[in-house]
PDB file of C-alpha atoms in Angstrom:
ATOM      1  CA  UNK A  23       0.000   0.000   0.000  1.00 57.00           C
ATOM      2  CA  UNK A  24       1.593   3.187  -1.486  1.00 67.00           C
ATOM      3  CA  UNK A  25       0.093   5.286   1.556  1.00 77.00           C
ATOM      4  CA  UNK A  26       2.287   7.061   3.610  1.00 77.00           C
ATOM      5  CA  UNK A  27       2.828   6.828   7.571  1.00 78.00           C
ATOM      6  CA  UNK A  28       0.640   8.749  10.083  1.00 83.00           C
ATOM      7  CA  UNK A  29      -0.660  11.776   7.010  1.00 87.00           C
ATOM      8  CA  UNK A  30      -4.060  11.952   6.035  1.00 89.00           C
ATOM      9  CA  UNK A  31      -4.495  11.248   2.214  1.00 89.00           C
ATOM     10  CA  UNK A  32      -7.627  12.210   0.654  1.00 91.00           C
ATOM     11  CA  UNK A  33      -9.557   8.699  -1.129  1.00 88.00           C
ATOM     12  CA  UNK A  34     -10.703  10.697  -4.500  1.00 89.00           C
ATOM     13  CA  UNK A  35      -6.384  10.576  -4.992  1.00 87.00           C
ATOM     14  CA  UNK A  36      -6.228   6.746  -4.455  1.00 87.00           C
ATOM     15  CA  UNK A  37      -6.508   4.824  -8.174  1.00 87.00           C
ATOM     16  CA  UNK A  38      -8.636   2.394  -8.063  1.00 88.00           C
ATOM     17  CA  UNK A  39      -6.807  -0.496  -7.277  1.00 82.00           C
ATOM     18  CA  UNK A  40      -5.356   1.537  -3.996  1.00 83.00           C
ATOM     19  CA  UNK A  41      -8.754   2.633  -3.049  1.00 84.00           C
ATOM     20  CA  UNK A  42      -9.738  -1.283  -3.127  1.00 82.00           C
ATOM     21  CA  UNK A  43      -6.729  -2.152  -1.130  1.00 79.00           C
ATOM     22  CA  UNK A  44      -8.240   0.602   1.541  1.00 82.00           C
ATOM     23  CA  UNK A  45     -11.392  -0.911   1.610  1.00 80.00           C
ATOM     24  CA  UNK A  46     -10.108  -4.417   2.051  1.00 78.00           C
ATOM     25  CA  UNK A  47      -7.292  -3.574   4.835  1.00 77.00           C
ATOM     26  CA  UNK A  48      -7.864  -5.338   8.507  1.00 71.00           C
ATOM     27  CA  UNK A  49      -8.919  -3.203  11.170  1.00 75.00           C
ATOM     28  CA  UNK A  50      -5.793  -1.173  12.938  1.00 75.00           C
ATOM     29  CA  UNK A  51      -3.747  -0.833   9.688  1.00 78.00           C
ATOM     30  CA  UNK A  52      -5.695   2.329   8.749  1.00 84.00           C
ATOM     31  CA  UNK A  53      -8.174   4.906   9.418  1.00 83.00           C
ATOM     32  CA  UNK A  54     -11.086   5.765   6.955  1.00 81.00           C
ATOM     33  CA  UNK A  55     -12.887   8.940   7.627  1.00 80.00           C
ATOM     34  CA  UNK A  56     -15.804   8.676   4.921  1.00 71.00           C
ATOM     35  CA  UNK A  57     -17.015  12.076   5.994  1.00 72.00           C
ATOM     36  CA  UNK A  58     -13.510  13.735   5.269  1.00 84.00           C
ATOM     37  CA  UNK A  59     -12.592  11.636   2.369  1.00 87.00           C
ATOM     38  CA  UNK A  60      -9.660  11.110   4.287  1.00 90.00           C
ATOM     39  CA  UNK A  61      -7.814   7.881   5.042  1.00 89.00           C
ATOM     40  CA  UNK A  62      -4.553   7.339   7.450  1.00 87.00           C
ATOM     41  CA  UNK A  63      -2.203   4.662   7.123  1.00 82.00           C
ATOM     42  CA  UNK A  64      -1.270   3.783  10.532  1.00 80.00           C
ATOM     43  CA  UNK A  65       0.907   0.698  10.417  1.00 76.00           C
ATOM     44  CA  UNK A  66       4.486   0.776   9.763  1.00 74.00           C
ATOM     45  CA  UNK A  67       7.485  -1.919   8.814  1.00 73.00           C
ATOM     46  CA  UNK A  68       8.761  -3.587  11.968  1.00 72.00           C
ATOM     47  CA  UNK A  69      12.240  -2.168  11.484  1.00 80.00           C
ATOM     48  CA  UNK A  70      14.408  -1.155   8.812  1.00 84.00           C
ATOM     49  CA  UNK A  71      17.476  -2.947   6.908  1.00 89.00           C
ATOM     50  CA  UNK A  72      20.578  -0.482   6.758  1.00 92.00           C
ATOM     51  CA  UNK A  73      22.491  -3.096   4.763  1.00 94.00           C
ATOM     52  CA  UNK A  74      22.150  -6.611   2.857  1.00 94.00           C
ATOM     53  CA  UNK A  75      25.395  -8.283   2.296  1.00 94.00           C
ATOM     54  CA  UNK A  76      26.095 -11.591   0.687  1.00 94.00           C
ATOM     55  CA  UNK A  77      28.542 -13.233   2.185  1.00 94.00           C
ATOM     56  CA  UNK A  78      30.661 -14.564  -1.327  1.00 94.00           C
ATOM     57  CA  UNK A  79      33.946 -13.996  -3.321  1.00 93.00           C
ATOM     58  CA  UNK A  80      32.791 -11.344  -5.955  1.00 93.00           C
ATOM     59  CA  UNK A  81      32.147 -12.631  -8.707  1.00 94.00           C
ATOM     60  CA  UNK A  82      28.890 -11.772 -11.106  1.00 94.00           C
ATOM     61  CA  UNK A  83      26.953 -14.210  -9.540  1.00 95.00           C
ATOM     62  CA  UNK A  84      27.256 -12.664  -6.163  1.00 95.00           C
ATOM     63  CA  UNK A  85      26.276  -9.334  -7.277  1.00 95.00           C
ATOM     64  CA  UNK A  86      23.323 -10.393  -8.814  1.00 95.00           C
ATOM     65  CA  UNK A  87      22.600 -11.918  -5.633  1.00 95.00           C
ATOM     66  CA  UNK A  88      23.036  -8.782  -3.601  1.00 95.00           C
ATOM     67  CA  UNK A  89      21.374  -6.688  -6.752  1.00 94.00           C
ATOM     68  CA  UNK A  90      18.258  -8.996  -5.305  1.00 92.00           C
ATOM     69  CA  UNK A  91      18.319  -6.441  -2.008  1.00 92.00           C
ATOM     70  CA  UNK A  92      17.994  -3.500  -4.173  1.00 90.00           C
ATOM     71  CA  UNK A  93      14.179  -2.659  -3.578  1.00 88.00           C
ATOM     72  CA  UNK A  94      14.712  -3.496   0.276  1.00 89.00           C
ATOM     73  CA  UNK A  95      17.767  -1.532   1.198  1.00 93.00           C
ATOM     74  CA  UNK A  96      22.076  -0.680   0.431  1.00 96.00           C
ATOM     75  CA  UNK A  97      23.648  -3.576  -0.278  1.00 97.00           C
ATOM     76  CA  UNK A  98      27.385  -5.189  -0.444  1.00 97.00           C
ATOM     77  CA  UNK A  99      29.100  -8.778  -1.408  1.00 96.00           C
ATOM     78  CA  UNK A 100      31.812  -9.481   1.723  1.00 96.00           C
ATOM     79  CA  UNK A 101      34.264 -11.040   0.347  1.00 94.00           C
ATOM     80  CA  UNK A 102      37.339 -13.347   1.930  1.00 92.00           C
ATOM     81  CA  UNK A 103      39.959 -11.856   0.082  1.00 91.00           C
ATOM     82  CA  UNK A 104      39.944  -9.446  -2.724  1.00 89.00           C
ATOM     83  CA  UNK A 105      38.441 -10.007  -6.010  1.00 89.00           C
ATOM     84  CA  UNK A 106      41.019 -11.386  -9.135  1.00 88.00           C
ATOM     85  CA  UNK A 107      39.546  -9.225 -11.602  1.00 90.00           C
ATOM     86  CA  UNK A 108      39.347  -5.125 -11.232  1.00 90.00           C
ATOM     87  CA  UNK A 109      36.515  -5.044 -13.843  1.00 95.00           C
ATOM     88  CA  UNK A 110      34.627  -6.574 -11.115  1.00 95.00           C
ATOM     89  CA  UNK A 111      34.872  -3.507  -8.280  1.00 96.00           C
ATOM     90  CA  UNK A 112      33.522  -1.545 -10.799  1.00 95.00           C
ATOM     91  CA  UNK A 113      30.662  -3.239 -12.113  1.00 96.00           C
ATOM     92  CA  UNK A 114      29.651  -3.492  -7.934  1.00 96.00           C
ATOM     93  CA  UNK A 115      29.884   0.108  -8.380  1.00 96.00           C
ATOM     94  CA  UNK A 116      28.112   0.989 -11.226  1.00 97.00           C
ATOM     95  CA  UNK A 117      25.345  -0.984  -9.688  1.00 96.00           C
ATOM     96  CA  UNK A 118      25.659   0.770  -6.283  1.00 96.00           C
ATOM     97  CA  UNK A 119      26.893  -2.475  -4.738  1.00 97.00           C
ATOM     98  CA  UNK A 120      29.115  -2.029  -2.018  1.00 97.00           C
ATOM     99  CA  UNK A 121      32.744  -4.565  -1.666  1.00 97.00           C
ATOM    100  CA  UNK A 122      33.856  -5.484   1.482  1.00 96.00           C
ATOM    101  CA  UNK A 123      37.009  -7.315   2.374  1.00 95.00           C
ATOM    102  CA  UNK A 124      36.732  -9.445   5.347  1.00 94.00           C
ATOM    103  CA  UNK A 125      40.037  -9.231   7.751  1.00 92.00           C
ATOM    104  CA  UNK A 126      38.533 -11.476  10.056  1.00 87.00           C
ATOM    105  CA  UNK A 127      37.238 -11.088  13.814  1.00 86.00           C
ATOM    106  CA  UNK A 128      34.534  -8.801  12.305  1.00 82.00           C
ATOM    107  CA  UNK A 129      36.742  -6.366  10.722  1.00 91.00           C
ATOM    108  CA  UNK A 130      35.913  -5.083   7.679  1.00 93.00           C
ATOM    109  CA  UNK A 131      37.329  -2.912   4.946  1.00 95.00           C
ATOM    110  CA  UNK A 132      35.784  -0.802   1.825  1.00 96.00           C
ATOM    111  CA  UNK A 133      36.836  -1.791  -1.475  1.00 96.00           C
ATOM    112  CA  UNK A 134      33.372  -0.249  -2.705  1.00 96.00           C
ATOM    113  CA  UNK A 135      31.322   2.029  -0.658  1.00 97.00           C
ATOM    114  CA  UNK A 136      27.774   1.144  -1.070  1.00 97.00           C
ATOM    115  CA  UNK A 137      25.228   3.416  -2.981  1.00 96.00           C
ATOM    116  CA  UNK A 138      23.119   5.219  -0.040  1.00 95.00           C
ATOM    117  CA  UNK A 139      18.964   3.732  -0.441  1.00 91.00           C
ATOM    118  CA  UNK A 140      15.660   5.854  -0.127  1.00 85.00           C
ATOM    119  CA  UNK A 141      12.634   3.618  -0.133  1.00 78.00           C
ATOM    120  CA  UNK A 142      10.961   4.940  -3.116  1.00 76.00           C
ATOM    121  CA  UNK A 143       7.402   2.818  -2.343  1.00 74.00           C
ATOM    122  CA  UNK A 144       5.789   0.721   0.413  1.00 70.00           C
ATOM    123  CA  UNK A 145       5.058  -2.828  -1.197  1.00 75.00           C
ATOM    124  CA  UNK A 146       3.842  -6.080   0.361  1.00 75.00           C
ATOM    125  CA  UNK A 147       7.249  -7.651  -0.830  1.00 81.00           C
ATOM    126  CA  UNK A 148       9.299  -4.785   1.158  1.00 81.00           C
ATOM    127  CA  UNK A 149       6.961  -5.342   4.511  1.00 77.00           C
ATOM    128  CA  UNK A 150       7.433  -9.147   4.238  1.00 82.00           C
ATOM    129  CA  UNK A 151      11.736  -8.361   3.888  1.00 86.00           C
ATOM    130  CA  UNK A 152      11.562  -6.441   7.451  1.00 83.00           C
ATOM    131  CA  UNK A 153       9.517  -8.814   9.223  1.00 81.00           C
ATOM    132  CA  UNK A 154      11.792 -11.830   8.282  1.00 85.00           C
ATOM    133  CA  UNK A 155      14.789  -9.204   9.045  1.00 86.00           C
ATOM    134  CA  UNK A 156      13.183  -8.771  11.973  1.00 82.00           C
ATOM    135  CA  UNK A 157      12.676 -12.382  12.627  1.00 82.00           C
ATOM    136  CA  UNK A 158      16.314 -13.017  12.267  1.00 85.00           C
ATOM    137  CA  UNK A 159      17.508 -10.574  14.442  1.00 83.00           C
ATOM    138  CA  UNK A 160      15.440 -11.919  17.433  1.00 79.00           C
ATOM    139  CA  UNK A 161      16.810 -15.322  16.596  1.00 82.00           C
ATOM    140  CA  UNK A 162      20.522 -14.610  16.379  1.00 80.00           C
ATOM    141  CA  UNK A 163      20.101 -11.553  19.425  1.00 75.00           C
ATOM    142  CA  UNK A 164      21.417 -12.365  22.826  1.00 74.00           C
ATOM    143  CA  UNK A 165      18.665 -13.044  25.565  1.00 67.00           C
ATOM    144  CA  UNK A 166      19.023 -12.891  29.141  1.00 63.00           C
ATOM    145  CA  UNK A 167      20.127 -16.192  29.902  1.00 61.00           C
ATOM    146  CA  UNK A 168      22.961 -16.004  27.082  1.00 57.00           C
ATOM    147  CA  UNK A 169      24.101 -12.779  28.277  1.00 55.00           C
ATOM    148  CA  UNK A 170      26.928 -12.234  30.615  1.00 56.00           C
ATOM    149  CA  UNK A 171      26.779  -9.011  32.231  1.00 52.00           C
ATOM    150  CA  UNK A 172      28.157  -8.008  35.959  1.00 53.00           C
ATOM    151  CA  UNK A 173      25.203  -7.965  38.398  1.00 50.00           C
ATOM    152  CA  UNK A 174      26.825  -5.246  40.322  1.00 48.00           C
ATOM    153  CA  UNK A 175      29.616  -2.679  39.936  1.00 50.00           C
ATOM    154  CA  UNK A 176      32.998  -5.002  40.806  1.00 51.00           C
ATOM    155  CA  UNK A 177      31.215  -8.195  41.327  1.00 48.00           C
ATOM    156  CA  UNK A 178      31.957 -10.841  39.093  1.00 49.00           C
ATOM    157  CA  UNK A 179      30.328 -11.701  35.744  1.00 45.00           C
ATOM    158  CA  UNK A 180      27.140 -14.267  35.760  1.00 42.00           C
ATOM    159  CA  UNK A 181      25.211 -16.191  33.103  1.00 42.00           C
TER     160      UNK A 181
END
């Protein structure tokens, strides 16, 4: 749904096919004022994705994978060492995919910079990219019971 967040947009400037989608949304996504012509979009995308990277030695192939990403957010291939051919940096840069050299221990280094991203639409597709994002994150995140923090200032670490 091409509304955006939390701004009243009046329904005569829906097309058709949007002003269906209004009509059809569940209760709590948005808020239809009949008497205004008005209608608010009130939910938003769980979170948003700074940066896709595909994990690869750039080649063609892994750009096209990360050029997948390009609707969603930046993207970048991380590669293990750096890429045998110098045509290849800047193909990643002509299409705004970033190259990343992996020194290990979570070090990286820019080969490429990444293009910057501006959400140009809202689309089902997009929504559906954060929540599994989302998803991830709170699978991979440390809990509580995984966490080792001090309980007190100078006691020793628990968990």
């Amino acid at each position: 749904m091409a509304l955006p967040a939390g701004i009243p947009v009046p329904v005569d400037g829906l097309t058709e096919r949007q002003q269906n989608d209004v009509r059809r949304a569940p209760d709590g996504i948005l808020d239809l004022t009949l008497t205004l012509g008005l209608v608010t979009r009130h939910a938003i995308r769980p979170c948003r994705v700074d940066l896709a990277t595909v994990h690869a030695t750039c080649t063609r192939a892994s750009i096209g994978g990360a050029s997948s990403y390009a609707p969603m957010c930046a993207r970048a291939v991380v590669n293990p060492t750096p890429p045998r051919r110098d045509y290849l940096l800047s193909e990643a840069n002509y299409w705004g995919i970033g190259v990343l050299l992996d020194h290990g221990k979570g070090e990286l280094g820019t080969l490429v910079a990444p293009a910057p991203w501006r959400p140009k639409r809202h689309t089902p597709a997009a929504w559906r990219f954060a929540e599994n994002a989302y998803a991830s994150y709170l699978n991979h995140a440390p809990t509580p019971e995984t966490t080792t923090t001090p309980s007190h200032t100078g006691d020793e670490a628990r968990g």
